[in-house]
Coordinates of N, CA and C in Angstrom, one line a residue:
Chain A
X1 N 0.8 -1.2 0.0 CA 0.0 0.0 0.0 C 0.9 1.2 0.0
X2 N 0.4 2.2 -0.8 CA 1.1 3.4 -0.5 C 0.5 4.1 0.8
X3 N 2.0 5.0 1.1 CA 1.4 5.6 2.5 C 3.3 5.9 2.6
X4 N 3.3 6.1 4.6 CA 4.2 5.9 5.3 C 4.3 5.0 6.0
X5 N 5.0 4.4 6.0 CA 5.2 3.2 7.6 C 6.7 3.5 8.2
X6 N 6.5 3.1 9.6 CA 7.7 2.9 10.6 C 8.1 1.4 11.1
X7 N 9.2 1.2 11.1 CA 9.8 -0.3 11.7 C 10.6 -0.1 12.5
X8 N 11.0 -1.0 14.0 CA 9.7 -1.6 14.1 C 8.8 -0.3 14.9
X9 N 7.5 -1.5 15.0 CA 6.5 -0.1 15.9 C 6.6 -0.7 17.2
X10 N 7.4 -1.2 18.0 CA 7.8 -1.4 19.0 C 9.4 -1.6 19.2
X11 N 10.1 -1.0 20.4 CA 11.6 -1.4 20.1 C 11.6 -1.5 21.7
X12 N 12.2 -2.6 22.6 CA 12.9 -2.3 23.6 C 14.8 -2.2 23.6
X13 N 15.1 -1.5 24.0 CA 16.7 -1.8 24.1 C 17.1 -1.5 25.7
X14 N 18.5 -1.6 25.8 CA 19.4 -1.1 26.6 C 20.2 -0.2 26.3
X15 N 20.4 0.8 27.7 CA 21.3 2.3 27.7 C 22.5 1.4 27.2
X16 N 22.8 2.3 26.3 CA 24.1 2.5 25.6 C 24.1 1.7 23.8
X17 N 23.4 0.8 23.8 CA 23.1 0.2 22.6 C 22.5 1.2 21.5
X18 N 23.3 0.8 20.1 CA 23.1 1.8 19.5 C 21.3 1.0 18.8
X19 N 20.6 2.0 18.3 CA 18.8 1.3 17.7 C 19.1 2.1 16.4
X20 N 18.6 1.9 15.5 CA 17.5 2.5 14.3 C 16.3 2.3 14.0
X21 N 15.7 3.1 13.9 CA 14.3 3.0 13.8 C 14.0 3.7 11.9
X22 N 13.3 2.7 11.4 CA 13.2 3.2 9.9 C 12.0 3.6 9.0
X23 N 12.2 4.6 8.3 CA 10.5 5.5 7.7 C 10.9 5.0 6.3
X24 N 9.8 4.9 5.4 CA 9.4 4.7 4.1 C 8.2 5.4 3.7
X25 N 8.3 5.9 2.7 CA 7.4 6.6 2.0 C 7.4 6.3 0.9
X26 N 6.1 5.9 0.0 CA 6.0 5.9 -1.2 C 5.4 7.0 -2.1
X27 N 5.4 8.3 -1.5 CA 4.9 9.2 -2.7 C 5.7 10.2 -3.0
X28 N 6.8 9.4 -3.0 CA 8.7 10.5 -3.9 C 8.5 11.8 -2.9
X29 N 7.9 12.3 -2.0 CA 7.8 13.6 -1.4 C 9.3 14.3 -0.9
X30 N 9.3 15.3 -1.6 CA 10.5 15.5 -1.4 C 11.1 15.8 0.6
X31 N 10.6 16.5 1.5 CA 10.9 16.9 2.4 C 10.2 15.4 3.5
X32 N 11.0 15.0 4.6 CA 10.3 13.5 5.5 C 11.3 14.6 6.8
X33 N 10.6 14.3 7.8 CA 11.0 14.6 9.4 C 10.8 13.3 10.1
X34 N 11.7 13.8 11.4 CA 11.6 12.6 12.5 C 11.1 13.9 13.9
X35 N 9.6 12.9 14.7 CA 10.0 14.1 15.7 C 9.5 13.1 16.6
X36 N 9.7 13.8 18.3 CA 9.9 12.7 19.0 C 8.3 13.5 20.3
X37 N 7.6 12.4 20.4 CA 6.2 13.1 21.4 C 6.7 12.1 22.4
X38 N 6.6 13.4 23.5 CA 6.9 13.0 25.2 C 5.1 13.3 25.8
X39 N 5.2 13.1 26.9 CA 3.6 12.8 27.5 C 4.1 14.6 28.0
X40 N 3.0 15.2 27.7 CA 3.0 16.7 28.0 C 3.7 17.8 27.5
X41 N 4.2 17.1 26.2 CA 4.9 17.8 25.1 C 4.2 17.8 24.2
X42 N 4.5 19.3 22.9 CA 4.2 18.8 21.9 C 5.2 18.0 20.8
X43 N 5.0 17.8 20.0 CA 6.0 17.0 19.2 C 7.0 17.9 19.1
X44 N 8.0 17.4 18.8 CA 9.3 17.8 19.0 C 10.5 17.2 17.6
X45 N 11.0 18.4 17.0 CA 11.5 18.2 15.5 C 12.5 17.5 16.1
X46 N 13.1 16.5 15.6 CA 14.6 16.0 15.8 C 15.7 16.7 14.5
X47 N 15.0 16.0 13.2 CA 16.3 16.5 12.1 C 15.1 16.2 11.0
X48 N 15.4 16.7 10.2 CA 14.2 16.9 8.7 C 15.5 17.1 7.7
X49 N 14.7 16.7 6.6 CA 15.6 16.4 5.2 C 15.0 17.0 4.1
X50 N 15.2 18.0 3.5 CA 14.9 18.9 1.9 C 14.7 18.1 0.7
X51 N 16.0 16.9 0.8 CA 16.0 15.7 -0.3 C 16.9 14.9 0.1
X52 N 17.0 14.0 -1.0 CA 17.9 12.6 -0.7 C 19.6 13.5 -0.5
X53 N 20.0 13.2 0.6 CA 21.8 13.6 0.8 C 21.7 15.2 1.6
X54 N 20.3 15.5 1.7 CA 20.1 16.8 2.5 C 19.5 16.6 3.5
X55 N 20.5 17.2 5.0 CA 19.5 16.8 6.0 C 20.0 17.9 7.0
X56 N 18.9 18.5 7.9 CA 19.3 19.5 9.3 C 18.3 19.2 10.5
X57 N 19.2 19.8 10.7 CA 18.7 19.7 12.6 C 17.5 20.3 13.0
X58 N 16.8 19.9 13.9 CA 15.7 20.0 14.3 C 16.1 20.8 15.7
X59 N 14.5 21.1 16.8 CA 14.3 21.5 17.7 C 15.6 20.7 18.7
X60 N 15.7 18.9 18.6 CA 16.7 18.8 19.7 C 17.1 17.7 18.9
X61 N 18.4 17.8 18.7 CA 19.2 16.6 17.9 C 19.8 15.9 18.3
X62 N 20.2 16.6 19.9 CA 21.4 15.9 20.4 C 21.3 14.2 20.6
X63 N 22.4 13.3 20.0 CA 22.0 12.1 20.4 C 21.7 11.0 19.4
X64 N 21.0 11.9 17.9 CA 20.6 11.6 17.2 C 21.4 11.4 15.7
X65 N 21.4 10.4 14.6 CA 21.9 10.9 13.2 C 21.3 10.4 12.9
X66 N 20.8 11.2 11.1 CA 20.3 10.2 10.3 C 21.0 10.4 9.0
X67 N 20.7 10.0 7.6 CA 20.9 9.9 6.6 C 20.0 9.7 5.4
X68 N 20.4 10.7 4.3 CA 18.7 9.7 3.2 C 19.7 9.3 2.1
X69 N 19.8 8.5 1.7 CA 20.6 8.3 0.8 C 19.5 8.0 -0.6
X70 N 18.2 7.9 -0.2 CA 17.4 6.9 -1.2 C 16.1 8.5 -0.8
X71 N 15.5 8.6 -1.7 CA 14.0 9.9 -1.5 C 12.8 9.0 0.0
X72 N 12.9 7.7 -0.5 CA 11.8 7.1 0.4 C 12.0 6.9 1.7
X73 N 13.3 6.5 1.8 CA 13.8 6.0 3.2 C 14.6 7.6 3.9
X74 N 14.5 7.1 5.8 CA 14.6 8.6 6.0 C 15.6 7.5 7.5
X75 N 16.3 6.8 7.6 CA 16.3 6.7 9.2 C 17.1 7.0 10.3
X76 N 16.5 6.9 11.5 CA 17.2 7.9 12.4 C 18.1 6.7 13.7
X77 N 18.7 6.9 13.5 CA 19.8 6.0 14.9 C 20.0 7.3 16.0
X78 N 19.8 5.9 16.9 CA 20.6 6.5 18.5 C 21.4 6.1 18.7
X79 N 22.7 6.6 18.3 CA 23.9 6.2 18.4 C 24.4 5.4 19.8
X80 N 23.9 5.7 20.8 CA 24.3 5.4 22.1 C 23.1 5.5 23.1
X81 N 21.8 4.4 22.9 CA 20.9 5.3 23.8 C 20.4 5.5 24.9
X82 N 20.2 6.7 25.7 CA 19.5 7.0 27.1 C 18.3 7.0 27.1
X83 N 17.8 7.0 28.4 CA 16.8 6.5 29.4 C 15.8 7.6 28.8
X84 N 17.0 9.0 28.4 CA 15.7 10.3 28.5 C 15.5 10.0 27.0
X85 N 15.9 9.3 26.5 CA 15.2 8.8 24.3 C 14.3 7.9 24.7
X86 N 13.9 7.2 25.8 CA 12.6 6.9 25.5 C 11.5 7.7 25.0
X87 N 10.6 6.7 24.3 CA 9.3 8.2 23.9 C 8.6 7.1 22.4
X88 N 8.0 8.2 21.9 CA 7.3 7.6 20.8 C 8.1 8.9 19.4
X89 N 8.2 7.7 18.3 CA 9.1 8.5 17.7 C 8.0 8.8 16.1
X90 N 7.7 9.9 15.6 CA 7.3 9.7 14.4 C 8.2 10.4 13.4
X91 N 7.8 9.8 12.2 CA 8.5 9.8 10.9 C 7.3 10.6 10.1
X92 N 7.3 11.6 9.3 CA 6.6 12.2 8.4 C 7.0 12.8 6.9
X93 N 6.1 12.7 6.1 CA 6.8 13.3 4.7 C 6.0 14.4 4.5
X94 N 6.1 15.4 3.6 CA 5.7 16.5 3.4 C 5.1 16.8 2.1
X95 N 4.4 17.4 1.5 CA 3.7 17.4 0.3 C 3.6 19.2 0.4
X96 N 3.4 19.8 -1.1 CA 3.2 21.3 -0.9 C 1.9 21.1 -1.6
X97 N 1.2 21.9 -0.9 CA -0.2 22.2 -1.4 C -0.5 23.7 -1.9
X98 N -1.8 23.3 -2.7 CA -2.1 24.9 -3.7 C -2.4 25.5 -2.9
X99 N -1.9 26.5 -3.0 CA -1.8 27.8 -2.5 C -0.2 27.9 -1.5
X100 N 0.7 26.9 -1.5 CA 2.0 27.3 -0.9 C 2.4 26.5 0.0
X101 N 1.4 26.4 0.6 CA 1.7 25.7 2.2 C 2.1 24.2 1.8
X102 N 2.2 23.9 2.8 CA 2.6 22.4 3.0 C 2.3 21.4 4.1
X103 N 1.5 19.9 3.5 CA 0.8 19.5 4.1 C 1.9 17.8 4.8
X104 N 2.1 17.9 6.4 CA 2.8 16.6 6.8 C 2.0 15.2 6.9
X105 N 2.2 14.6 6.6 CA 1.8 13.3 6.5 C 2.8 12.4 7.5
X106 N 2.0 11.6 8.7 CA 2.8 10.8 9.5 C 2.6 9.6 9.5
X107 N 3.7 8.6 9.7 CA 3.6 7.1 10.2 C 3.1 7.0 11.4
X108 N 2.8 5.6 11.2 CA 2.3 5.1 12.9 C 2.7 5.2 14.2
X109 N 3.8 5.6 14.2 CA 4.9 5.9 15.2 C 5.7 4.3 15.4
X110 N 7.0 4.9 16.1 CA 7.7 3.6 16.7 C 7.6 3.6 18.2
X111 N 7.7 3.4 19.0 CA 7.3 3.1 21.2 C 8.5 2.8 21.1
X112 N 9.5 3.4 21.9 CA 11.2 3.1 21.8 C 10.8 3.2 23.4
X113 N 11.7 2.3 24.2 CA 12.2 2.0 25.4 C 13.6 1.7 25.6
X114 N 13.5 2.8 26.3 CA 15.3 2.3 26.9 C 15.2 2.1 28.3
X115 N 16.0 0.8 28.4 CA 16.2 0.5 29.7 C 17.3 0.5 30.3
Chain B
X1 N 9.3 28.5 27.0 CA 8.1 28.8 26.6 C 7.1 28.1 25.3
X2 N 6.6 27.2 25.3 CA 6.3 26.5 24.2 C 5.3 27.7 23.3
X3 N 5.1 27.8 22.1 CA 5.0 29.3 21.3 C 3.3 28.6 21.0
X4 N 2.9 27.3 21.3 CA 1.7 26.8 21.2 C 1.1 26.2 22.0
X5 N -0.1 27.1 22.8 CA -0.9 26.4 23.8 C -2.7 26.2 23.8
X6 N -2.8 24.9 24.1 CA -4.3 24.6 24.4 C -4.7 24.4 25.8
X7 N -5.4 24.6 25.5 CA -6.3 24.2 26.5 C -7.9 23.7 26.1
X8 N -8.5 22.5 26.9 CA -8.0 22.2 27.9 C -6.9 21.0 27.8
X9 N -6.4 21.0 28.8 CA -5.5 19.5 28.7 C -5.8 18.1 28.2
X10 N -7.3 17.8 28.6 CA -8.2 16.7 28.8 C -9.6 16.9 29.3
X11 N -10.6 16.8 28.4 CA -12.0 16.9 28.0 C -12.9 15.6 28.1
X12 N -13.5 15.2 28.9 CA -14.6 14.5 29.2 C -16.2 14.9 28.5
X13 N -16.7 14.5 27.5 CA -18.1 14.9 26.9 C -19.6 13.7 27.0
X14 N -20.4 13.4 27.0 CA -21.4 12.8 26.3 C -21.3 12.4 25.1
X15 N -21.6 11.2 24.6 CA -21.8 11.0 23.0 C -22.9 12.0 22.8
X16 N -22.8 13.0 21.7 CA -23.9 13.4 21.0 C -24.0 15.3 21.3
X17 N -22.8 15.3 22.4 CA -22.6 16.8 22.6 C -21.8 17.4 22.1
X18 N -21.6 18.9 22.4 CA -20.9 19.5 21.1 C -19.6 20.0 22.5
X19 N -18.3 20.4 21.7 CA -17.3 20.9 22.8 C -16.2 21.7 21.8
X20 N -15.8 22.3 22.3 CA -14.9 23.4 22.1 C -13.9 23.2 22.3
X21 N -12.2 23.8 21.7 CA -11.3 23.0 22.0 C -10.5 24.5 21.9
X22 N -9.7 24.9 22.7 CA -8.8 26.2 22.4 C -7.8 26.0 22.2
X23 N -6.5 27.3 21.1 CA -5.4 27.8 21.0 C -5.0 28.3 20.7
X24 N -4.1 29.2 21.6 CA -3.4 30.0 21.4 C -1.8 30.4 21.4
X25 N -1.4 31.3 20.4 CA -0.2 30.6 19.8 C 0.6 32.1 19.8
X26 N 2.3 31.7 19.7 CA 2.5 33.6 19.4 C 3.4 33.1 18.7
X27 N 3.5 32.6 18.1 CA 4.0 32.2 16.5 C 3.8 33.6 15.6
X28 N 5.2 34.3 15.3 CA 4.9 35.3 14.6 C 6.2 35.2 14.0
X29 N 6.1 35.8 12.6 CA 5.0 35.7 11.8 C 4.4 34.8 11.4
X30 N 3.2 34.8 11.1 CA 2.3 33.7 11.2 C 2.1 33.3 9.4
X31 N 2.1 31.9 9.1 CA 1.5 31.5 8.2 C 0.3 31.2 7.9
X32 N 0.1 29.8 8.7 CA -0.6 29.3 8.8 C -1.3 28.4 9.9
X33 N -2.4 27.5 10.2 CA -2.6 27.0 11.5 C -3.7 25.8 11.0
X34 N -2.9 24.7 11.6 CA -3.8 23.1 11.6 C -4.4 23.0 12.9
X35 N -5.3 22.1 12.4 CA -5.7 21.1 13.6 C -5.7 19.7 12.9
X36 N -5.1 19.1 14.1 CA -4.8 17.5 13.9 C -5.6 16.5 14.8
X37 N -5.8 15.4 14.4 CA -6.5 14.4 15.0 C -5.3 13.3 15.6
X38 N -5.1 13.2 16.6 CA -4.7 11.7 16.7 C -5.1 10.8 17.6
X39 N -5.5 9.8 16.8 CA -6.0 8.8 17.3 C -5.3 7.6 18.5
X40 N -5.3 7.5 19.7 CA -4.3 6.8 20.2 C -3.6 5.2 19.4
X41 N -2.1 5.6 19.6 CA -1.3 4.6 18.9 C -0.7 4.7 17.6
X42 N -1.8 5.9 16.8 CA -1.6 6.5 15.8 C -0.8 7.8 15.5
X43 N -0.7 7.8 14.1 CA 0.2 9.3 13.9 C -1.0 10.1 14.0
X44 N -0.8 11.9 14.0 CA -1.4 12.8 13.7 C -2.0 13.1 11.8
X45 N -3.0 13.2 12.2 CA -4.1 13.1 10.8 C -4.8 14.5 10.7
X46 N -4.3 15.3 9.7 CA -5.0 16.5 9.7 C -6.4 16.7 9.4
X47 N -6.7 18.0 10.3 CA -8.8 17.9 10.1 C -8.8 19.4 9.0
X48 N -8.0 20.5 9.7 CA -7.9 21.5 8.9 C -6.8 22.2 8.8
X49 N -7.0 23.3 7.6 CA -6.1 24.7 8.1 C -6.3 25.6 7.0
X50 N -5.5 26.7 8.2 CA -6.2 28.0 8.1 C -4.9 28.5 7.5
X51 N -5.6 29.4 6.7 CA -4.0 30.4 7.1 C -4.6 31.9 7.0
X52 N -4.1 33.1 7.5 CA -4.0 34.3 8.1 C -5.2 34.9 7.9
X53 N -5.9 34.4 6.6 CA -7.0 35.4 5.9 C -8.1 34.8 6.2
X54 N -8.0 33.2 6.5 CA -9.1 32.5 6.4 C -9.8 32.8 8.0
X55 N -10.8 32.6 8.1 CA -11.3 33.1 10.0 C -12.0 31.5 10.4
X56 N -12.2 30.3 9.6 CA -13.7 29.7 9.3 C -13.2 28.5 8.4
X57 N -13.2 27.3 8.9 CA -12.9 26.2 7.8 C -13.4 24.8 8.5
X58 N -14.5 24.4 7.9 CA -15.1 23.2 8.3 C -14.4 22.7 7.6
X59 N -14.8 21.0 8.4 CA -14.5 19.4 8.2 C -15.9 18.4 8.5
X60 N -16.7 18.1 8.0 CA -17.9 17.6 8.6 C -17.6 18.1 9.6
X61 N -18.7 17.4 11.1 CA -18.5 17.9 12.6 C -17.5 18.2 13.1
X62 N -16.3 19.0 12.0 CA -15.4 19.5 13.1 C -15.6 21.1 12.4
X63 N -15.1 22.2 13.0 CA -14.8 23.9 12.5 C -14.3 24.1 13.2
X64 N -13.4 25.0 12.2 CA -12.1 25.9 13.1 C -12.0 26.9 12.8
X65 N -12.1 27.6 14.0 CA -11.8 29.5 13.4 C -10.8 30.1 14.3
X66 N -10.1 31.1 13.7 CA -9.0 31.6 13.9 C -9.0 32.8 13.7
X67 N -8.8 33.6 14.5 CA -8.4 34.9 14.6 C -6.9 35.3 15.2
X68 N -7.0 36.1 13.9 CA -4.9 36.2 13.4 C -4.9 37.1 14.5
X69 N -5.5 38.2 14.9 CA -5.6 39.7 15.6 C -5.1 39.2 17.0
X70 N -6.3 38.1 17.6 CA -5.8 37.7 19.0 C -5.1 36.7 19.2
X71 N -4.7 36.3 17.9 CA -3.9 34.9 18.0 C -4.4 33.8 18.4
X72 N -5.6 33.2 18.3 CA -6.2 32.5 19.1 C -6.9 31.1 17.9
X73 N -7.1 30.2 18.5 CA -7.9 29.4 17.5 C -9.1 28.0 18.0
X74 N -9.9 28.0 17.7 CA -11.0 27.3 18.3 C -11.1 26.2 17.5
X75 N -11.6 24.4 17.9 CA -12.1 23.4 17.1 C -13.3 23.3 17.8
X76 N -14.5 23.7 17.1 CA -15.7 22.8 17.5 C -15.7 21.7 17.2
X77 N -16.2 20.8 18.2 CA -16.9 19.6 17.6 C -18.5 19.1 17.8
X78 N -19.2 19.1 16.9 CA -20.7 18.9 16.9 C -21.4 17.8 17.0
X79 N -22.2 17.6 18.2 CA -22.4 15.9 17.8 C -21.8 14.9 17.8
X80 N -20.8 15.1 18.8 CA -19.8 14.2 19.0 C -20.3 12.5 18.9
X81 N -19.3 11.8 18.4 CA -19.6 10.3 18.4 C -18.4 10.3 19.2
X82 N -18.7 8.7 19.3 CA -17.4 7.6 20.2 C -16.2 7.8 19.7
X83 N -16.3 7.7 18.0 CA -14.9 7.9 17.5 C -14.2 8.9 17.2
X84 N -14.6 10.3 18.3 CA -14.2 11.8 17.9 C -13.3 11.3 19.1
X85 N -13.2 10.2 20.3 CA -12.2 10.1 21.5 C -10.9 10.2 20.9
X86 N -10.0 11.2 21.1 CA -8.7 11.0 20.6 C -8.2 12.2 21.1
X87 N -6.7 12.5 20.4 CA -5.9 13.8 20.9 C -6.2 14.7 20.1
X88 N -6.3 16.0 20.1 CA -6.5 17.0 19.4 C -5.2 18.1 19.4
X89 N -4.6 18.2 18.4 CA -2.9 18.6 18.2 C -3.2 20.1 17.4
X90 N -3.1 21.3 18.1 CA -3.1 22.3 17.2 C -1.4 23.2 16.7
X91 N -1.3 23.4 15.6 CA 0.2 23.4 15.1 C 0.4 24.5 13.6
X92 N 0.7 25.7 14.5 CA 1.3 26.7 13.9 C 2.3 26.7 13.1
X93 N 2.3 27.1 12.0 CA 3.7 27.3 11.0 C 3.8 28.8 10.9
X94 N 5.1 29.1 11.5 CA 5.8 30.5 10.7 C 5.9 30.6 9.1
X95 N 6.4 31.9 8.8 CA 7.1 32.4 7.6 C 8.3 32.4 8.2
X96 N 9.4 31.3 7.2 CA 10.6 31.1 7.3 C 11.0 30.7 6.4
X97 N 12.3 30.7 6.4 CA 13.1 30.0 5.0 C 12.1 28.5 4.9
X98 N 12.1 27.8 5.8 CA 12.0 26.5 5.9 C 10.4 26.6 6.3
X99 N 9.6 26.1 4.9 CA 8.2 26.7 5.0 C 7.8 25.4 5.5
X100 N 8.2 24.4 6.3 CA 7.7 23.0 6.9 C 8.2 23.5 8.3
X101 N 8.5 24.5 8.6 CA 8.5 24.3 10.3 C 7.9 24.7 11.0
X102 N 6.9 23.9 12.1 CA 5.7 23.9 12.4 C 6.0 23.5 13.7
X103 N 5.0 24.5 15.1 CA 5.1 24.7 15.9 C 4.2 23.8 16.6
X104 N 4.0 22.9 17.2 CA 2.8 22.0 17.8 C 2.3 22.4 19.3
X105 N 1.5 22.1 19.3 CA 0.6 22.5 20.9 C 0.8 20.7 21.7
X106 N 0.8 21.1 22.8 CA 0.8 19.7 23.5 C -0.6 19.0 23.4
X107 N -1.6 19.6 22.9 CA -2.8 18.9 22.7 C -3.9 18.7 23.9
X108 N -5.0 18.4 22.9 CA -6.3 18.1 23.8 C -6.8 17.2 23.8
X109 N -6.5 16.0 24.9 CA -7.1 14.7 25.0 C -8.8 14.7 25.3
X110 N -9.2 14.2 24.3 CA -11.2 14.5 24.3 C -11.5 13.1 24.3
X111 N -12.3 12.8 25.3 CA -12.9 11.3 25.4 C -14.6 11.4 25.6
X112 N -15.1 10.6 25.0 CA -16.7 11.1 24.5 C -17.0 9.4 25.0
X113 N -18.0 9.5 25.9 CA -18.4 8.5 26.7 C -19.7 8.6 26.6
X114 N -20.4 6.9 26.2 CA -22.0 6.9 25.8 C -22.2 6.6 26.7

């Protein structure tokens, strides 16, 4: 089906283990984000990408890399992860709509646990 | 200071009643302003948006109006059903280089009980 999806949509790990968590999109969209929702937050940008080999930083990066090498795929690793990256992580792609703006489109999310 | 706030936090209704959902935002300059649905477990699913000029933008039983002047923005919902129970995410975009950066509100949890 076309759409976005996230893998997996559940992750447990252990502090210090490196994770990736991976987005797919099938509608070539040029611009996909990763942001991360805490209970009493609102979503929170990590790093967003313009195109494939183009990527910047978000609201809080620290902790985080990703890479696009491919337009569809977007994924983000925790190089080393803490207790405070638990959370729910979503992946979104972006579309421009008439009149300018631009409309996000999100995956299911992933449930990341660090233990 | 988060630049997008609702209230209320968490909303208890009737099936079949109508409720109001507020936010307010100091996102300046202002582009534009959503409201999002999310469903628990799920991503956020857009219901509308506004941008600066618009005051007024239905979705079936949902409307949203927005006033750019007080900065403020309203979701009715009319006639609520069972499956209106979900979070309600309101999310401001500036004018910036980067026309995808978008400010989110922590949301309004609405649970609609028959």
């Amino acid at each position: 089906d076309a759409g976005i999806t996230q893998s997996p949509r559940y992750k447990i790990t252990e502090t210090g283990r490196q994770v990736t968590l991976m987005c797919h999109q099938t509608w070539s969209h040029s611009y996909m984000f990763w942001y991360r929702q805490d209970l009493g937050h609102g979503l929170r940008l990590i790093y967003y990408s313009a195109a494939a080999d183009i990527t910047d930083k978000g609201e809080v990066p620290d902790g985080y890399v990703v890479s696009r090498s491919k337009t569809e795929n977007f994924p983000l690793t925790l190089e080393s992860a803490t207790r405070s990256q638990t959370s729910v992580y979503f992946c979104a792609s972006s579309a421009r709509l008439a009149g300018g703006s631009y409309e996000q489109y999100f995956g299911p999310g992933t449930r990341l646990t660090v233990t | 200071k988060n630049q997008v706030e609702q209230s209320p936090q968490s909303l208890i209704i009737l099936e079949g009643k109508n409720c109001t959902l507020q936010c307010n935002y100091t996102v300046s300059p202002f582009s534009n302003l959503r409201w999002y649905k999310q469903d628990t477990g799920r991503g956020p699913v857009s219901l509308t948006i506004m941008t600066f000029s618009e005051n007024t933008k239905s979705n079936g039983r949902y409307t949203a109006t927005l006033d750019a002047d007080t900065k403020q923005s309203s979701l009715h919902i009319t006639a609520s059903q069972l499956s209106d129970s979900a979070s309600y995410i309101c999310v401001v975009s500036g004018i910036g280089v980067n026309n995808n950066d978008m400010r989110f509100g922590a949301g309004t949890r609405l649970t609609v009980k028959p």
